Amino acid sequence: MAMLDNSIEKLNAIWQQRFAPRYDALAESEQHIIKIAAIILPIIIFVFGVALPVADKNTALKNDMQKLSSQVAEANQLADVLNKKTKQQGANKSNLLSHVDNLARQSGVRQFMTRLRPQPVIGGKQQLQTQIKNAPYKSVAAFSTNLENNGLNITRIKIQAVSAGIVNVQATIGQ
C-alpha cells in the first residue's frame, strides 16, 4: 500500500511541476476538451486495441470450430459408410460361400465337392471356385438349376464324363 501511495505522490508531483501550469494556461473550453479526451482516449484504446481484436479472434475461432465440427461429422459419416460397406462385403463373401454350400447340400453334390473357395475378382463382385469329383450328373444338373434359381451365375464351367452318369466338374460361381 505504501508503494502505491509513493507512486501516486510521484505522479502528482510530476503533474504539478510539468503539466498543471500548461493546463491552467489553457482556456476553459480547451480544458474541457482535454478532460473529455482523457476519458475517451483510454476507452478508444481499450475498444480498438483490446476488445475488438479479441472479439475478431473469438469469431474466427468459432468459425474454425464450426468448420472442423462439420468436417469431423462428415468424416464420421464417411467412416460409417465405409465400415458398413466393408462389413457388407465381408458378409457377402461368407454369405455367398454358405449359400452355395447350402445349395450343394440340397442338391446332393456337397459330399462330392473337393474344393469350394472364394476367388478374388476385380470390381468388388464375389466368385467361388468349385471342384466336384465323381458326382452323379443328375445331382450336378440339379445343383446348377438351384444356383440359377437363386440368382447365382456360373461364369465358367468344365464338365468331364468319368463313366456313365458320373462326372467331374470345375466351375466358377458368381453373383
PDB file of N, CA and C in Angstrom, residues 5-54:
ATOM      1  N   ASP A   5       0.953   4.459  -2.655  1.00  0.00           N
ATOM      2  CA  ASP A   5       0.913   5.859  -2.207  1.00  0.00           C
ATOM      3  C   ASP A   5       2.117   6.631  -2.736  1.00  0.00           C
ATOM      4  N   ASN A   6       3.290   5.996  -2.724  1.00  0.00           N
ATOM      5  CA  ASN A   6       4.514   6.622  -3.252  1.00  0.00           C
ATOM      6  C   ASN A   6       4.352   6.947  -4.735  1.00  0.00           C
ATOM      7  N   SER A   7       3.813   6.003  -5.487  1.00  0.00           N
ATOM      8  CA  SER A   7       3.641   6.194  -6.928  1.00  0.00           C
ATOM      9  C   SER A   7       2.658   7.315  -7.209  1.00  0.00           C
ATOM     10  N   ILE A   8       1.596   7.345  -6.461  1.00  0.00           N
ATOM     11  CA  ILE A   8       0.600   8.403  -6.650  1.00  0.00           C
ATOM     12  C   ILE A   8       1.214   9.769  -6.329  1.00  0.00           C
ATOM     13  N   GLU A   9       1.999   9.840  -5.255  1.00  0.00           N
ATOM     14  CA  GLU A   9       2.653  11.111  -4.888  1.00  0.00           C
ATOM     15  C   GLU A   9       3.624  11.558  -5.973  1.00  0.00           C
ATOM     16  N   LYS A  10       4.380  10.618  -6.550  1.00  0.00           N
ATOM     17  CA  LYS A  10       5.322  10.976  -7.615  1.00  0.00           C
ATOM     18  C   LYS A  10       4.586  11.481  -8.857  1.00  0.00           C
ATOM     19  N   LEU A  11       3.501  10.800  -9.227  1.00  0.00           N
ATOM     20  CA  LEU A  11       2.709  11.234 -10.378  1.00  0.00           C
ATOM     21  C   LEU A  11       2.097  12.607 -10.127  1.00  0.00           C
ATOM     22  N   ASN A  12       1.628  12.833  -8.913  1.00  0.00           N
ATOM     23  CA  ASN A  12       1.054  14.124  -8.557  1.00  0.00           C
ATOM     24  C   ASN A  12       2.118  15.226  -8.640  1.00  0.00           C
ATOM     25  N   ALA A  13       3.328  14.915  -8.196  1.00  0.00           N
ATOM     26  CA  ALA A  13       4.426  15.898  -8.247  1.00  0.00           C
ATOM     27  C   ALA A  13       4.772  16.224  -9.695  1.00  0.00           C
ATOM     28  N   ILE A  14       4.846  15.197 -10.550  1.00  0.00           N
ATOM     29  CA  ILE A  14       5.140  15.419 -11.969  1.00  0.00           C
ATOM     30  C   ILE A  14       4.034  16.275 -12.585  1.00  0.00           C
ATOM     31  N   TRP A  15       2.790  15.968 -12.257  1.00  0.00           N
ATOM     32  CA  TRP A  15       1.663  16.733 -12.772  1.00  0.00           C
ATOM     33  C   TRP A  15       1.779  18.196 -12.356  1.00  0.00           C
ATOM     34  N   GLN A  16       2.065  18.407 -11.088  1.00  0.00           N
ATOM     35  CA  GLN A  16       2.144  19.784 -10.573  1.00  0.00           C
ATOM     36  C   GLN A  16       3.309  20.561 -11.190  1.00  0.00           C
ATOM     37  N   GLN A  17       4.424  19.887 -11.432  1.00  0.00           N
ATOM     38  CA  GLN A  17       5.600  20.574 -11.957  1.00  0.00           C
ATOM     39  C   GLN A  17       5.517  20.820 -13.460  1.00  0.00           C
ATOM     40  N   ARG A  18       5.086  19.855 -14.233  1.00  0.00           N
ATOM     41  CA  ARG A  18       5.163  19.961 -15.688  1.00  0.00           C
ATOM     42  C   ARG A  18       3.830  20.301 -16.356  1.00  0.00           C
ATOM     43  N   PHE A  19       2.777  19.571 -15.996  1.00  0.00           N
ATOM     44  CA  PHE A  19       1.542  19.670 -16.761  1.00  0.00           C
ATOM     45  C   PHE A  19       0.529  20.666 -16.199  1.00  0.00           C
ATOM     46  N   ALA A  20       0.477  20.861 -14.900  1.00  0.00           N
ATOM     47  CA  ALA A  20      -0.511  21.765 -14.297  1.00  0.00           C
ATOM     48  C   ALA A  20      -0.362  23.195 -14.802  1.00  0.00           C
ATOM     49  N   PRO A  21       0.878  23.735 -14.865  1.00  0.00           N
ATOM     50  CA  PRO A  21       0.970  25.119 -15.363  1.00  0.00           C
ATOM     51  C   PRO A  21       0.463  25.257 -16.804  1.00  0.00           C
ATOM     52  N   ARG A  22       0.747  24.303 -17.644  1.00  0.00           N
ATOM     53  CA  ARG A  22       0.285  24.366 -19.039  1.00  0.00           C
ATOM     54  C   ARG A  22      -1.235  24.218 -19.108  1.00  0.00           C
ATOM     55  N   TYR A  23      -1.764  23.263 -18.300  1.00  0.00           N
ATOM     56  CA  TYR A  23      -3.206  23.012 -18.279  1.00  0.00           C
ATOM     57  C   TYR A  23      -3.939  24.255 -17.789  1.00  0.00           C
ATOM     58  N   ASP A  24      -3.424  24.898 -16.729  1.00  0.00           N
ATOM     59  CA  ASP A  24      -4.075  26.091 -16.179  1.00  0.00           C
ATOM     60  C   ASP A  24      -4.018  27.265 -17.153  1.00  0.00           C
ATOM     61  N   ALA A  25      -3.027  27.278 -18.038  1.00  0.00           N
ATOM     62  CA  ALA A  25      -2.885  28.364 -19.009  1.00  0.00           C
ATOM     63  C   ALA A  25      -3.882  28.245 -20.154  1.00  0.00           C
ATOM     64  N   LEU A  26      -4.486  27.061 -20.324  1.00  0.00           N
ATOM     65  CA  LEU A  26      -5.444  26.863 -21.414  1.00  0.00           C
ATOM     66  C   LEU A  26      -6.776  27.522 -21.089  1.00  0.00           C
ATOM     67  N   ALA A  27      -7.532  27.820 -22.137  1.00  0.00           N
ATOM     68  CA  ALA A  27      -8.881  28.356 -21.957  1.00  0.00           C
ATOM     69  C   ALA A  27      -9.770  27.270 -21.393  1.00  0.00           C
ATOM     70  N   GLU A  28     -10.899  27.689 -20.811  1.00  0.00           N
ATOM     71  CA  GLU A  28     -11.792  26.731 -20.157  1.00  0.00           C
ATOM     72  C   GLU A  28     -12.336  25.707 -21.158  1.00  0.00           C
ATOM     73  N   SER A  29     -12.647  26.105 -22.368  1.00  0.00           N
ATOM     74  CA  SER A  29     -13.158  25.171 -23.384  1.00  0.00           C
ATOM     75  C   SER A  29     -12.088  24.144 -23.774  1.00  0.00           C
ATOM     76  N   GLU A  30     -10.837  24.609 -23.819  1.00  0.00           N
ATOM     77  CA  GLU A  30      -9.744  23.673 -24.143  1.00  0.00           C
ATOM     78  C   GLU A  30      -9.530  22.690 -22.999  1.00  0.00           C
ATOM     79  N   GLN A  31      -9.698  23.145 -21.748  1.00  0.00           N
ATOM     80  CA  GLN A  31      -9.565  22.253 -20.589  1.00  0.00           C
ATOM     81  C   GLN A  31     -10.654  21.175 -20.637  1.00  0.00           C
ATOM     82  N   HIS A  32     -11.886  21.559 -21.063  1.00  0.00           N
ATOM     83  CA  HIS A  32     -12.967  20.566 -21.179  1.00  0.00           C
ATOM     84  C   HIS A  32     -12.640  19.530 -22.268  1.00  0.00           C
ATOM     85  N   ILE A  33     -12.059  20.007 -23.354  1.00  0.00           N
ATOM     86  CA  ILE A  33     -11.681  19.084 -24.439  1.00  0.00           C
ATOM     87  C   ILE A  33     -10.636  18.094 -23.938  1.00  0.00           C
ATOM     88  N   ILE A  34      -9.671  18.564 -23.166  1.00  0.00           N
ATOM     89  CA  ILE A  34      -8.626  17.673 -22.633  1.00  0.00           C
ATOM     90  C   ILE A  34      -9.237  16.672 -21.650  1.00  0.00           C
ATOM     91  N   LYS A  35     -10.176  17.120 -20.793  1.00  0.00           N
ATOM     92  CA  LYS A  35     -10.835  16.200 -19.853  1.00  0.00           C
ATOM     93  C   LYS A  35     -11.605  15.120 -20.608  1.00  0.00           C
ATOM     94  N   ILE A  36     -12.330  15.549 -21.650  1.00  0.00           N
ATOM     95  CA  ILE A  36     -13.089  14.585 -22.457  1.00  0.00           C
ATOM     96  C   ILE A  36     -12.134  13.622 -23.158  1.00  0.00           C
ATOM     97  N   ALA A  37     -11.026  14.158 -23.698  1.00  0.00           N
ATOM     98  CA  ALA A  37     -10.038  13.306 -24.370  1.00  0.00           C
ATOM     99  C   ALA A  37      -9.401  12.340 -23.380  1.00  0.00           C
ATOM    100  N   ALA A  38      -9.185  12.807 -22.140  1.00  0.00           N
ATOM    101  CA  ALA A  38      -8.588  11.941 -21.112  1.00  0.00           C
ATOM    102  C   ALA A  38      -9.516  10.784 -20.758  1.00  0.00           C
ATOM    103  N   ILE A  39     -10.798  10.992 -20.905  1.00  0.00           N
ATOM    104  CA  ILE A  39     -11.762   9.924 -20.623  1.00  0.00           C
ATOM    105  C   ILE A  39     -11.956   9.035 -21.857  1.00  0.00           C
ATOM    106  N   ILE A  40     -12.107   9.679 -23.026  1.00  0.00           N
ATOM    107  CA  ILE A  40     -12.433   8.928 -24.247  1.00  0.00           C
ATOM    108  C   ILE A  40     -11.235   8.169 -24.804  1.00  0.00           C
ATOM    109  N   LEU A  41     -10.045   8.745 -24.740  1.00  0.00           N
ATOM    110  CA  LEU A  41      -8.862   8.119 -25.333  1.00  0.00           C
ATOM    111  C   LEU A  41      -8.581   6.721 -24.757  1.00  0.00           C
ATOM    112  N   PRO A  42      -8.598   6.531 -23.423  1.00  0.00           N
ATOM    113  CA  PRO A  42      -8.400   5.162 -22.915  1.00  0.00           C
ATOM    114  C   PRO A  42      -9.510   4.198 -23.350  1.00  0.00           C
ATOM    115  N   ILE A  43     -10.737   4.731 -23.448  1.00  0.00           N
ATOM    116  CA  ILE A  43     -11.844   3.876 -23.895  1.00  0.00           C
ATOM    117  C   ILE A  43     -11.621   3.449 -25.343  1.00  0.00           C
ATOM    118  N   ILE A  44     -11.220   4.399 -26.200  1.00  0.00           N
ATOM    119  CA  ILE A  44     -10.953   4.071 -27.602  1.00  0.00           C
ATOM    120  C   ILE A  44      -9.810   3.072 -27.712  1.00  0.00           C
ATOM    121  N   ILE A  45      -8.750   3.295 -26.949  1.00  0.00           N
ATOM    122  CA  ILE A  45      -7.614   2.362 -26.973  1.00  0.00           C
ATOM    123  C   ILE A  45      -8.058   0.974 -26.526  1.00  0.00           C
ATOM    124  N   PHE A  46      -8.880   0.930 -25.464  1.00  0.00           N
ATOM    125  CA  PHE A  46      -9.363  -0.364 -24.983  1.00  0.00           C
ATOM    126  C   PHE A  46     -10.238  -1.043 -26.030  1.00  0.00           C
ATOM    127  N   VAL A  47     -11.185  -0.302 -26.603  1.00  0.00           N
ATOM    128  CA  VAL A  47     -12.124  -0.890 -27.563  1.00  0.00           C
ATOM    129  C   VAL A  47     -11.395  -1.370 -28.816  1.00  0.00           C
ATOM    130  N   PHE A  48     -10.589  -0.453 -29.433  1.00  0.00           N
ATOM    131  CA  PHE A  48      -9.953  -0.805 -30.701  1.00  0.00           C
ATOM    132  C   PHE A  48      -8.654  -1.587 -30.535  1.00  0.00           C
ATOM    133  N   GLY A  49      -8.030  -1.453 -29.387  1.00  0.00           N
ATOM    134  CA  GLY A  49      -6.756  -2.150 -29.182  1.00  0.00           C
ATOM    135  C   GLY A  49      -6.896  -3.495 -28.498  1.00  0.00           C
ATOM    136  N   VAL A  50      -7.981  -3.687 -27.737  1.00  0.00           N
ATOM    137  CA  VAL A  50      -8.123  -4.932 -26.986  1.00  0.00           C
ATOM    138  C   VAL A  50      -9.434  -5.653 -27.321  1.00  0.00           C
ATOM    139  N   ALA A  51     -10.560  -4.980 -27.100  1.00  0.00           N
ATOM    140  CA  ALA A  51     -11.860  -5.652 -27.198  1.00  0.00           C
ATOM    141  C   ALA A  51     -12.168  -6.144 -28.610  1.00  0.00           C
ATOM    142  N   LEU A  52     -12.038  -5.288 -29.611  1.00  0.00           N
ATOM    143  CA  LEU A  52     -12.357  -5.710 -30.976  1.00  0.00           C
ATOM    144  C   LEU A  52     -11.418  -6.798 -31.504  1.00  0.00           C
ATOM    145  N   PRO A  53     -10.099  -6.687 -31.306  1.00  0.00           N
ATOM    146  CA  PRO A  53      -9.245  -7.802 -31.756  1.00  0.00           C
ATOM    147  C   PRO A  53      -9.572  -9.130 -31.058  1.00  0.00           C
ATOM    148  N   VAL A  54      -9.896  -9.049 -29.766  1.00  0.00           N
ATOM    149  CA  VAL A  54     -10.271 -10.274 -29.051  1.00  0.00           C
ATOM    150  C   VAL A  54     -11.577 -10.828 -29.616  1.00  0.00           C
TER     151      VAL A  54
END
